CSV table of C-alpha atoms in Angstrom, one decimal:
chain,number,residue,atom,x,y,z
A,240,UNK,CA,0.0,0.0,0.0
A,241,UNK,CA,1.4,3.4,-1.0
A,242,UNK,CA,1.3,5.9,1.9
A,243,UNK,CA,1.4,9.7,1.9
A,244,UNK,CA,3.3,12.0,-0.5
A,245,UNK,CA,0.1,13.7,-1.7
A,246,UNK,CA,1.8,17.1,-2.3
A,247,UNK,CA,4.6,15.5,-4.3
A,248,UNK,CA,2.2,13.4,-6.4
A,249,UNK,CA,0.1,16.6,-7.0
A,250,UNK,CA,3.2,18.5,-8.2
A,251,UNK,CA,4.2,15.7,-10.6
A,252,UNK,CA,0.6,15.3,-11.9
A,253,UNK,CA,0.3,19.0,-12.6
A,254,UNK,CA,3.6,18.9,-14.6
A,255,UNK,CA,2.4,15.8,-16.4
A,256,UNK,CA,-0.8,17.4,-17.5
A,257,UNK,CA,0.8,20.5,-18.7
A,258,UNK,CA,1.0,20.7,-22.5
A,259,UNK,CA,4.4,20.1,-24.1
A,260,UNK,CA,7.7,19.4,-22.4
A,261,UNK,CA,8.4,19.4,-18.6
A,262,UNK,CA,11.2,18.3,-16.3
A,263,UNK,CA,11.3,17.6,-12.6
A,264,UNK,CA,14.3,16.9,-10.4
A,265,UNK,CA,13.7,14.7,-7.4
A,266,UNK,CA,16.4,14.2,-4.8
A,267,UNK,CA,16.8,13.1,-1.1
A,268,UNK,CA,18.8,10.8,1.1
A,269,UNK,CA,18.8,7.1,0.5
A,270,UNK,CA,15.9,5.0,1.7
A,271,UNK,CA,13.6,8.0,1.8
A,272,UNK,CA,11.2,6.7,-0.9
A,273,UNK,CA,12.1,8.5,-4.1
A,274,UNK,CA,11.8,5.5,-6.4
A,275,UNK,CA,8.6,4.3,-4.7
A,276,UNK,CA,7.1,7.8,-5.3
A,277,UNK,CA,8.1,7.8,-9.0
A,278,UNK,CA,6.8,4.2,-9.4
A,279,UNK,CA,3.4,5.3,-7.9
A,280,UNK,CA,3.3,8.3,-10.1
A,281,UNK,CA,3.9,6.5,-13.4
A,282,UNK,CA,1.3,3.8,-12.8
A,283,UNK,CA,-0.9,3.6,-15.9
A,284,UNK,CA,1.3,6.0,-17.8
A,285,UNK,CA,3.7,5.4,-20.7
A,286,UNK,CA,7.1,5.6,-19.0
A,287,UNK,CA,10.7,4.5,-19.5
A,288,UNK,CA,12.1,4.0,-15.9
A,289,UNK,CA,15.8,3.4,-15.8
A,290,UNK,CA,17.8,3.0,-12.6
A,291,UNK,CA,21.5,3.7,-13.1
A,292,UNK,CA,24.1,1.7,-11.1
A,293,UNK,CA,27.8,2.0,-10.4
A,294,UNK,CA,28.8,-0.1,-13.5
A,295,UNK,CA,30.4,2.5,-15.7
A,296,UNK,CA,29.4,4.5,-18.7
A,297,UNK,CA,29.2,1.7,-21.4
A,298,UNK,CA,27.2,-0.8,-19.2
A,299,UNK,CA,24.7,1.9,-18.2
A,300,UNK,CA,24.3,2.8,-21.8
A,301,UNK,CA,23.6,-0.8,-22.7
A,302,UNK,CA,21.1,-1.4,-20.0
A,303,UNK,CA,19.4,2.0,-20.6
A,304,UNK,CA,18.9,1.1,-24.3
A,305,UNK,CA,17.3,-2.2,-23.3
A,306,UNK,CA,14.7,-0.3,-21.1
A,307,UNK,CA,14.1,2.1,-24.0
A,308,UNK,CA,13.4,-0.6,-26.6
A,309,UNK,CA,11.4,-2.6,-24.1
A,310,UNK,CA,8.9,0.3,-23.8
A,311,UNK,CA,9.0,1.8,-27.3
A,312,UNK,CA,9.6,-1.2,-29.6
A,313,UNK,CA,10.1,-4.6,-28.0
A,314,UNK,CA,10.9,-6.1,-31.4
A,315,UNK,CA,14.3,-4.3,-31.2
A,316,UNK,CA,15.3,-6.0,-28.0
A,317,UNK,CA,18.6,-7.2,-29.4
A,318,UNK,CA,19.5,-4.0,-31.1
A,319,UNK,CA,22.5,-2.1,-29.7
A,320,UNK,CA,23.0,1.6,-29.8
A,321,UNK,CA,26.5,3.1,-30.4
A,322,UNK,CA,25.9,6.2,-28.3
A,323,UNK,CA,23.6,8.0,-26.0
A,324,UNK,CA,22.7,10.4,-28.8
A,325,UNK,CA,21.5,7.5,-30.9
A,326,UNK,CA,19.3,6.3,-28.1
A,327,UNK,CA,17.9,9.8,-27.7
A,328,UNK,CA,17.4,10.1,-31.5
A,329,UNK,CA,15.4,6.8,-31.3
A,330,UNK,CA,13.2,8.2,-28.4
A,331,UNK,CA,12.6,11.4,-30.4
A,332,UNK,CA,11.5,9.4,-33.4
A,333,UNK,CA,9.1,7.3,-31.4
A,334,UNK,CA,7.4,10.3,-29.7
A,335,UNK,CA,3.8,10.3,-30.7
A,336,UNK,CA,0.3,11.1,-29.3
A,337,UNK,CA,0.2,10.8,-25.6
A,338,UNK,CA,2.9,11.9,-23.2
A,339,UNK,CA,6.0,9.9,-22.6
A,340,UNK,CA,7.8,10.0,-19.3
A,341,UNK,CA,11.5,9.4,-19.2
A,342,UNK,CA,12.9,8.6,-15.7
A,343,UNK,CA,16.6,8.3,-14.9
A,344,UNK,CA,16.9,7.2,-11.3
A,345,UNK,CA,20.2,7.4,-9.4
A,346,UNK,CA,21.5,9.8,-12.0
A,347,UNK,CA,24.8,10.5,-10.2
A,348,UNK,CA,25.9,6.8,-10.6
A,349,UNK,CA,25.9,7.3,-14.3
A,350,UNK,CA,26.9,11.0,-14.6
A,351,UNK,CA,29.9,10.5,-12.4
A,352,UNK,CA,31.4,8.1,-15.0
A,353,UNK,CA,30.1,10.0,-18.1
A,354,UNK,CA,30.9,13.7,-17.9
A,355,UNK,CA,29.0,14.4,-21.1
A,356,UNK,CA,25.7,12.9,-19.9
A,357,UNK,CA,24.1,16.1,-18.5
A,358,UNK,CA,25.3,18.2,-21.5
A,359,UNK,CA,23.7,15.7,-23.9
A,360,UNK,CA,20.4,15.8,-22.0
A,361,UNK,CA,20.5,19.6,-22.1
A,362,UNK,CA,21.2,19.6,-25.8
A,363,UNK,CA,18.2,17.3,-26.6
A,364,UNK,CA,15.9,19.3,-24.3
A,365,UNK,CA,16.9,22.5,-26.2
A,366,UNK,CA,17.0,21.2,-29.7
A,367,UNK,CA,14.6,18.2,-29.9
A,368,UNK,CA,12.2,17.9,-27.0
A,369,UNK,CA,11.3,21.5,-26.0
A,370,UNK,CA,8.2,21.3,-28.2
A,371,UNK,CA,7.4,17.6,-27.6
A,372,UNK,CA,4.8,16.1,-25.4
A,373,UNK,CA,7.4,14.6,-23.0
A,374,UNK,CA,8.2,14.7,-19.3
A,375,UNK,CA,11.7,13.9,-17.8
A,376,UNK,CA,12.3,13.0,-14.2
A,377,UNK,CA,15.9,13.0,-13.0
A,378,UNK,CA,16.4,11.5,-9.6
A,379,UNK,CA,19.3,10.9,-7.2
A,380,UNK,CA,20.4,10.2,-3.7
A,381,UNK,CA,23.8,11.9,-3.7
A,382,UNK,CA,22.6,15.3,-2.3
A,383,UNK,CA,25.8,17.2,-3.0
A,384,UNK,CA,25.9,16.0,-6.6
A,385,UNK,CA,22.2,16.8,-7.2
A,386,UNK,CA,22.5,20.3,-5.7
A,387,UNK,CA,25.9,21.2,-7.3
A,388,UNK,CA,25.8,19.4,-10.6
A,389,UNK,CA,22.1,19.3,-11.5
A,390,UNK,CA,20.4,22.2,-9.8
A,391,UNK,CA,23.1,24.9,-9.5
A,392,UNK,CA,23.7,27.7,-11.9
A,393,UNK,CA,26.9,25.9,-13.1
A,394,UNK,CA,24.9,22.9,-14.3
A,395,UNK,CA,24.2,22.4,-18.1
A,396,UNK,CA,20.6,21.7,-17.0
A,397,UNK,CA,20.2,25.0,-15.1
A,398,UNK,CA,16.9,26.7,-16.2
A,399,UNK,CA,15.5,23.6,-17.8
A,400,UNK,CA,13.6,22.2,-14.8
A,401,UNK,CA,10.0,23.1,-14.2
A,402,UNK,CA,10.0,21.7,-10.6
A,403,UNK,CA,12.3,20.2,-8.0
A,404,UNK,CA,11.3,18.0,-5.1
A,405,UNK,CA,13.6,17.4,-2.1
A,406,UNK,CA,12.0,14.4,-0.6
A,407,UNK,CA,12.1,14.4,3.2
A,408,UNK,CA,11.4,11.8,5.9
A,409,UNK,CA,7.7,11.3,6.9
A,410,UNK,CA,6.6,13.4,9.9
A,411,UNK,CA,5.3,11.6,13.0
A,412,UNK,CA,1.7,11.6,11.8
A,413,UNK,CA,2.5,10.2,8.4
A,414,UNK,CA,4.7,7.6,10.0
A,415,UNK,CA,1.8,6.4,12.1
A,416,UNK,CA,-0.1,5.4,9.0
A,417,UNK,CA,2.3,2.5,8.6
A,418,UNK,CA,1.2,1.0,11.9
A,419,UNK,CA,-2.5,1.9,12.3
A,420,UNK,CA,-3.2,-0.7,15.0
A,421,UNK,CA,-0.4,0.4,17.4
A,422,UNK,CA,-1.1,2.6,20.4
A,423,UNK,CA,-0.2,6.3,20.3
A,424,UNK,CA,2.9,5.6,22.4
A,425,UNK,CA,4.1,2.8,20.1
A,426,UNK,CA,3.4,4.9,17.1
A,427,UNK,CA,5.6,7.6,18.6
A,428,UNK,CA,8.4,5.1,19.4
A,429,UNK,CA,8.1,3.6,15.9
A,430,UNK,CA,8.7,7.1,14.5
A,431,UNK,CA,11.6,7.5,16.8
A,432,UNK,CA,13.4,4.3,15.9
A,433,UNK,CA,12.9,4.8,12.1
A,434,UNK,CA,13.3,8.6,11.9
A,435,UNK,CA,10.3,8.6,9.5
A,436,UNK,CA,12.4,7.0,6.7
A,437,UNK,CA,10.1,5.2,4.3
A,438,UNK,CA,12.2,2.1,3.8
A,439,UNK,CA,12.5,1.5,7.6
A,440,UNK,CA,8.9,2.2,8.2
A,441,UNK,CA,7.9,-0.3,5.5
A,442,UNK,CA,9.9,-3.0,7.3
A,443,UNK,CA,7.9,-2.7,10.5
A,444,UNK,CA,5.5,-5.6,10.7
A,445,UNK,CA,2.3,-4.2,12.3
A,446,UNK,CA,1.1,-7.8,13.1
A,447,UNK,CA,3.8,-8.2,15.8
A,448,UNK,CA,4.7,-6.1,18.7
A,449,UNK,CA,6.9,-3.0,18.4
A,450,UNK,CA,9.4,-4.7,20.8
A,451,UNK,CA,9.7,-7.7,18.5
A,452,UNK,CA,10.1,-5.5,15.5
A,453,UNK,CA,13.0,-3.5,17.1
A,454,UNK,CA,14.7,-6.8,18.1
A,455,UNK,CA,14.4,-8.2,14.6
A,456,UNK,CA,15.6,-5.1,12.9
A,457,UNK,CA,18.4,-3.9,15.2
A,458,UNK,CA,19.5,-6.6,17.6
A,459,UNK,CA,20.0,-9.6,15.3
A,460,UNK,CA,23.1,-9.8,13.1
A,461,UNK,CA,20.9,-10.3,10.0
A,462,UNK,CA,18.6,-7.4,11.0
A,463,UNK,CA,18.2,-4.8,8.3
A,464,UNK,CA,19.1,-1.9,10.6
A,465,UNK,CA,22.0,-3.6,12.4
A,466,UNK,CA,24.6,-2.4,9.9
A,467,UNK,CA,22.6,0.3,8.3
A,468,UNK,CA,24.5,3.3,9.6
A,469,UNK,CA,27.8,1.8,8.4
A,470,UNK,CA,26.3,1.1,5.0
A,471,UNK,CA,25.0,4.6,4.6
A,472,UNK,CA,28.2,6.3,5.7
A,473,UNK,CA,30.4,4.2,3.4
A,474,UNK,CA,28.3,5.3,0.5
A,475,UNK,CA,28.9,9.0,1.3
A,476,UNK,CA,32.5,9.0,2.7
A,477,UNK,CA,35.7,7.3,1.6
A,478,UNK,CA,36.9,7.0,5.2
A,479,UNK,CA,34.2,6.7,7.8
A,480,UNK,CA,36.4,6.5,10.9
A,481,UNK,CA,36.4,10.3,11.6
A,482,UNK,CA,32.7,10.8,10.8
A,483,UNK,CA,31.8,7.8,12.9
A,484,UNK,CA,33.7,9.4,15.9
A,485,UNK,CA,31.9,12.7,15.3
A,486,UNK,CA,28.5,11.2,15.2
A,487,UNK,CA,29.3,9.2,18.4
A,488,UNK,CA,30.2,12.4,20.2
A,489,UNK,CA,27.2,14.3,19.0
A,490,UNK,CA,24.9,11.4,19.9
A,491,UNK,CA,26.3,11.4,23.4
A,492,UNK,CA,25.6,15.1,23.9
A,493,UNK,CA,28.9,16.7,22.9
A,494,UNK,CA,27.5,19.4,20.7
A,495,UNK,CA,30.0,22.2,20.0
A,496,UNK,CA,32.8,22.1,17.4
A,497,UNK,CA,35.4,22.9,20.1
A,498,UNK,CA,34.3,20.1,22.4
A,499,UNK,CA,34.1,17.6,19.6
A,500,UNK,CA,37.6,18.5,18.4
A,501,UNK,CA,39.0,18.1,21.9
A,502,UNK,CA,37.3,14.8,22.5
A,503,UNK,CA,38.5,13.3,19.2
A,504,UNK,CA,41.9,15.1,19.1
A,505,UNK,CA,41.4,16.6,15.6
A,506,UNK,CA,41.8,20.1,14.2
A,507,UNK,CA,38.8,22.4,14.2
A,508,UNK,CA,38.9,22.8,10.4
A,509,UNK,CA,38.8,19.0,9.9
A,510,UNK,CA,35.8,18.6,12.3
A,511,UNK,CA,34.0,21.5,10.6
A,512,UNK,CA,34.5,20.1,7.1
A,513,UNK,CA,33.0,16.7,8.1
A,514,UNK,CA,30.2,18.2,10.1
A,515,UNK,CA,29.2,20.4,7.1
A,516,UNK,CA,29.0,17.3,4.9
A,517,UNK,CA,27.0,15.4,7.6
A,518,UNK,CA,24.6,18.4,7.6
A,519,UNK,CA,24.3,18.3,3.8
A,520,UNK,CA,23.2,14.6,3.9
A,521,UNK,CA,20.7,15.3,6.6
A,522,UNK,CA,22.3,13.3,9.4
A,523,UNK,CA,23.4,16.2,11.7
A,524,UNK,CA,21.5,19.5,12.3
A,525,UNK,CA,23.0,22.9,13.2
A,526,UNK,CA,20.7,24.2,15.9
A,527,UNK,CA,20.5,27.8,17.0
A,528,UNK,CA,18.9,29.4,20.0
A,529,UNK,CA,15.7,30.8,18.5
A,530,UNK,CA,15.9,34.2,20.1
A,531,UNK,CA,19.6,34.6,19.2
A,532,UNK,CA,19.8,33.1,15.7
A,533,UNK,CA,22.5,35.6,14.7
A,534,UNK,CA,24.7,34.7,17.6
A,535,UNK,CA,27.4,32.5,16.0
A,536,UNK,CA,28.6,31.4,19.4
A,537,UNK,CA,25.3,30.0,20.5
A,538,UNK,CA,25.1,27.0,18.2
A,539,UNK,CA,24.7,23.3,18.9
A,540,UNK,CA,25.1,20.3,16.7
A,541,UNK,CA,22.5,17.5,17.2
A,542,UNK,CA,21.7,14.3,15.4
A,543,UNK,CA,18.9,15.1,13.0
A,544,UNK,CA,18.2,11.5,11.9
A,545,UNK,CA,16.4,9.7,14.8
A,546,UNK,CA,17.4,6.3,13.5
A,547,UNK,CA,21.0,7.3,13.7
A,548,UNK,CA,20.5,8.6,17.2
A,549,UNK,CA,18.9,5.3,18.3
A,550,UNK,CA,21.7,3.3,16.7
A,551,UNK,CA,24.5,5.3,18.2
A,552,UNK,CA,22.8,5.3,21.6
A,553,UNK,CA,22.3,1.5,21.9
A,554,UNK,CA,24.1,-0.6,19.3
A,555,UNK,CA,27.9,0.2,19.8
A,556,UNK,CA,27.8,-1.2,23.3
A,557,UNK,CA,25.7,-4.1,22.3
A,558,UNK,CA,27.7,-5.4,19.4
A,559,UNK,CA,29.5,-8.3,21.2
A,560,UNK,CA,26.2,-9.5,22.8
A,561,UNK,CA,24.4,-9.3,19.4
A,562,UNK,CA,27.2,-11.2,17.7
A,563,UNK,CA,26.7,-14.0,20.3
A,564,UNK,CA,23.0,-14.2,19.4
A,565,UNK,CA,21.8,-12.6,22.7
A,566,UNK,CA,20.5,-9.3,21.2
A,567,UNK,CA,17.0,-10.0,22.4
A,568,UNK,CA,18.2,-10.3,26.0
A,569,UNK,CA,20.2,-7.1,25.6
A,570,UNK,CA,17.1,-5.3,24.4
A,571,UNK,CA,15.0,-6.5,27.3
A,572,UNK,CA,17.6,-5.7,29.9
A,573,UNK,CA,19.2,-2.5,28.7
A,574,UNK,CA,17.3,-0.9,25.8
A,575,UNK,CA,13.6,-1.3,26.8
A,576,UNK,CA,14.0,0.3,30.2
A,577,UNK,CA,15.7,3.3,28.5
A,578,UNK,CA,13.4,3.8,25.6
A,579,UNK,CA,11.5,6.7,27.2
A,580,UNK,CA,14.8,8.5,27.9
A,581,UNK,CA,15.8,8.1,24.3
A,582,UNK,CA,12.4,9.3,23.1
A,583,UNK,CA,12.8,12.6,25.0
A,584,UNK,CA,14.4,14.5,22.1
A,585,UNK,CA,12.2,12.7,19.6
A,586,UNK,CA,9.1,13.8,21.5
A,587,UNK,CA,10.4,17.4,21.6
A,588,UNK,CA,10.7,17.4,17.8
A,589,UNK,CA,7.2,16.0,17.5
A,590,UNK,CA,5.9,18.8,19.8
A,591,UNK,CA,7.7,21.5,17.9
A,592,UNK,CA,6.1,20.1,14.7
A,593,UNK,CA,2.7,20.1,16.3
A,594,UNK,CA,3.2,23.7,17.6
A,595,UNK,CA,4.2,25.0,14.2
A,596,UNK,CA,1.4,23.1,12.4
A,597,UNK,CA,-1.2,24.5,14.8
A,598,UNK,CA,0.4,27.9,15.1
A,599,UNK,CA,0.3,28.5,11.4
A,600,UNK,CA,-3.5,27.9,11.6
A,601,UNK,CA,-3.8,30.4,14.4
A,602,UNK,CA,-4.7,27.9,17.1
A,603,UNK,CA,-2.9,29.9,19.7
A,604,UNK,CA,-4.3,33.3,18.8
A,605,UNK,CA,-1.3,34.4,16.8
A,606,UNK,CA,0.4,33.5,13.5
A,607,UNK,CA,3.5,31.4,14.4
A,608,UNK,CA,6.0,31.0,11.6
A,609,UNK,CA,9.1,29.8,13.5
A,610,UNK,CA,9.5,27.2,16.1
A,611,UNK,CA,12.7,26.1,17.9
A,612,UNK,CA,14.3,25.9,21.3
A,613,UNK,CA,15.9,28.2,23.7
A,614,UNK,CA,18.8,27.7,26.0
A,615,UNK,CA,20.9,29.9,28.3
A,616,UNK,CA,21.0,30.7,32.0
A,617,UNK,CA,18.3,31.6,34.5
A,618,UNK,CA,18.2,33.2,37.9
A,619,UNK,CA,16.8,31.0,40.7
A,620,UNK,CA,15.8,32.4,44.1
A,621,UNK,CA,15.9,30.2,47.2
A,622,UNK,CA,16.0,30.6,50.9
A,623,UNK,CA,19.8,30.9,50.8
A,624,UNK,CA,19.7,33.6,48.2
A,625,UNK,CA,19.8,33.6,44.4
A,626,UNK,CA,22.0,31.8,41.9
A,627,UNK,CA,22.4,31.2,38.2
A,628,UNK,CA,22.0,27.9,36.5
A,629,UNK,CA,21.8,26.6,32.9
A,630,UNK,CA,18.3,26.2,31.5
A,631,UNK,CA,16.4,25.4,28.4
A,632,UNK,CA,12.9,25.6,26.9
A,633,UNK,CA,11.9,22.7,24.7
A,634,UNK,CA,9.4,24.5,22.5
A,635,UNK,CA,9.4,28.2,21.6
A,636,UNK,CA,7.0,29.3,18.8
A,637,UNK,CA,7.4,32.8,17.6
A,638,UNK,CA,5.1,35.2,15.8
A,639,UNK,CA,7.2,38.1,14.4
A,640,UNK,CA,4.0,39.9,13.3
A,641,UNK,CA,3.0,40.9,16.8
A,642,UNK,CA,6.2,39.8,18.7
A,643,UNK,CA,4.3,37.2,20.6
A,644,UNK,CA,5.4,33.7,21.6
A,645,UNK,CA,4.1,30.3,22.9
A,646,UNK,CA,6.4,28.3,25.2
A,647,UNK,CA,6.3,24.5,25.7
A,648,UNK,CA,7.7,21.8,28.0
A,649,UNK,CA,7.7,18.1,26.9
A,650,UNK,CA,7.8,15.0,29.1
A,651,UNK,CA,7.9,11.5,27.6
A,652,UNK,CA,7.9,9.6,30.9
A,653,UNK,CA,5.9,7.0,32.8
A,654,UNK,CA,4.9,9.6,35.4
A,655,UNK,CA,2.5,12.5,35.5
A,656,UNK,CA,3.8,16.0,34.8
A,657,UNK,CA,3.8,17.7,38.2
A,658,UNK,CA,4.1,21.2,39.7
A,659,UNK,CA,7.9,21.3,39.4
A,660,UNK,CA,7.7,21.1,35.6
A,661,UNK,CA,5.0,23.7,35.6
A,662,UNK,CA,7.0,26.1,37.8
A,663,UNK,CA,10.2,25.6,35.8
A,664,UNK,CA,8.6,26.6,32.5
A,665,UNK,CA,6.9,29.7,34.0
A,666,UNK,CA,10.1,30.8,35.7
A,667,UNK,CA,12.2,30.3,32.5
A,668,UNK,CA,9.8,32.3,30.5
A,669,UNK,CA,11.4,35.4,32.0
A,670,UNK,CA,14.3,34.8,29.6
A,671,UNK,CA,11.9,35.2,26.6
A,672,UNK,CA,9.3,37.8,27.6
A,673,UNK,CA,11.8,40.7,27.4
A,674,UNK,CA,11.6,40.2,23.6
A,675,UNK,CA,8.2,38.5,23.0
A,676,UNK,CA,4.8,38.7,24.7
A,677,UNK,CA,4.0,35.2,25.9
A,678,UNK,CA,0.4,34.3,25.0
A,679,UNK,CA,0.3,30.5,25.7
A,680,UNK,CA,2.1,28.0,27.9
A,681,UNK,CA,1.9,24.5,26.3
A,682,UNK,CA,2.6,21.3,28.3
A,683,UNK,CA,3.0,18.0,26.4
A,684,UNK,CA,2.9,14.8,28.5
A,685,UNK,CA,2.9,11.1,27.7
A,686,UNK,CA,1.3,10.1,31.0
A,687,UNK,CA,-1.0,13.0,31.9
A,688,UNK,CA,-0.9,15.5,34.7
A,689,UNK,CA,-1.2,15.6,38.5
A,690,UNK,CA,-4.4,17.1,39.9
A,691,UNK,CA,-2.6,20.3,40.9
A,692,UNK,CA,-1.4,20.9,37.3
A,693,UNK,CA,-4.8,20.0,35.9
A,694,UNK,CA,-6.3,22.7,38.2
A,695,UNK,CA,-4.1,25.3,36.5
A,696,UNK,CA,-5.5,24.6,33.0
A,697,UNK,CA,-6.9,27.7,31.4
A,698,UNK,CA,-7.0,29.7,28.2
A,699,UNK,CA,-3.3,30.4,28.7
A,700,UNK,CA,-2.2,27.1,30.2
A,701,UNK,CA,-2.8,24.3,27.7
A,702,UNK,CA,-2.3,20.7,28.7
A,703,UNK,CA,-1.7,18.2,25.9
A,704,UNK,CA,-1.2,14.5,25.6
A,705,UNK,CA,-0.2,12.1,22.7
A,706,UNK,CA,-3.9,11.9,21.8
A,707,UNK,CA,-3.9,15.6,21.0
A,708,UNK,CA,-0.8,15.2,18.9
A,709,UNK,CA,-2.3,12.5,16.8
């Protein structure tokens, strides 16, 4: 069953139904669902769908020609074409009533071994296909190649595309559609351990428990996700030792360039170069304090991909046990009791998404266009005097129109949110309200609220649970 991607399908459909020529570029990290999206889109349409591989220019040319003849003239199955131009000439000659879709998936695999490929495509768009009833879809997983070689001003194809789609992971609501029978808590954890990546979500068997799924995918040597981080990194980096060390540090909470460099024993420039590439491939995120986004010193690096965060939190210390065939036991003894702790940052992301979604629609009485986090120091008063301590606010939604804000605190725990959590958020709001007028306080809780907190609910104090998020 195909799930989600309504906006992307609509975009492709609109381009398809436009008269004449059209081109779309689709890109995104591996396993995100690009090929599945294209396959769904071309159902019932006349399409040549070729997936390039790392087999060199000549072999890609040979296999591409077979796909072309299979669609346009199966009687020529054994005919070989001497060049890409001759294949494109053949396609041009066969264009007739009804639109033809030409898809080249994993374009970088071919283009990296054939420097003329993009220029030849550009030539045929300009000279042969611009007035033809034809649609081209170019797709790739190598983000830097797609952005620098296909979409940039330096690309031969610049100015030829009609649309571009960067396919992202599913959000927590879309991810829940893969496991409709699960409880809200299990749906949230399912999102957390897959990061909303289509391939991983599709491997969750909704007929068995989430615990059994996690064991099967992560804690068995033949589990699909047991070696997945290594597989992905080796496809992007020649030497993964350094990036592996960086990700390990960030996953453990070391989140500044200086501290990462000190821990690993590398130069700042070396760390920065690797981090920037990890950001480009959507594994690490550069997080700024929402009220001080121009402050270059107030920057943290966090794991953006929740699957990577789960893997680096639990798998490295479990490898020897898993190799001995005791991964299930490790999960039961070590991982399961700490799942809620792992889910803390995932739940915060979910709550920020919910706040932005609702805030855009005016649910909080203002028009929120930016949601993030705040961290800094706060002043605490006690019987012995006052003192400063570090503090953070999980959710800060800002409306720049009227300089108003909503603040939120998130707890994914097996205990009710109590007065202490309530007091902390209201006290820390003092760090925000000098710049923004606070209109709502949002509390997000897995396990509900104590009677005292419930008695404080009002138009300003909003108490939310997982039911509300879903």
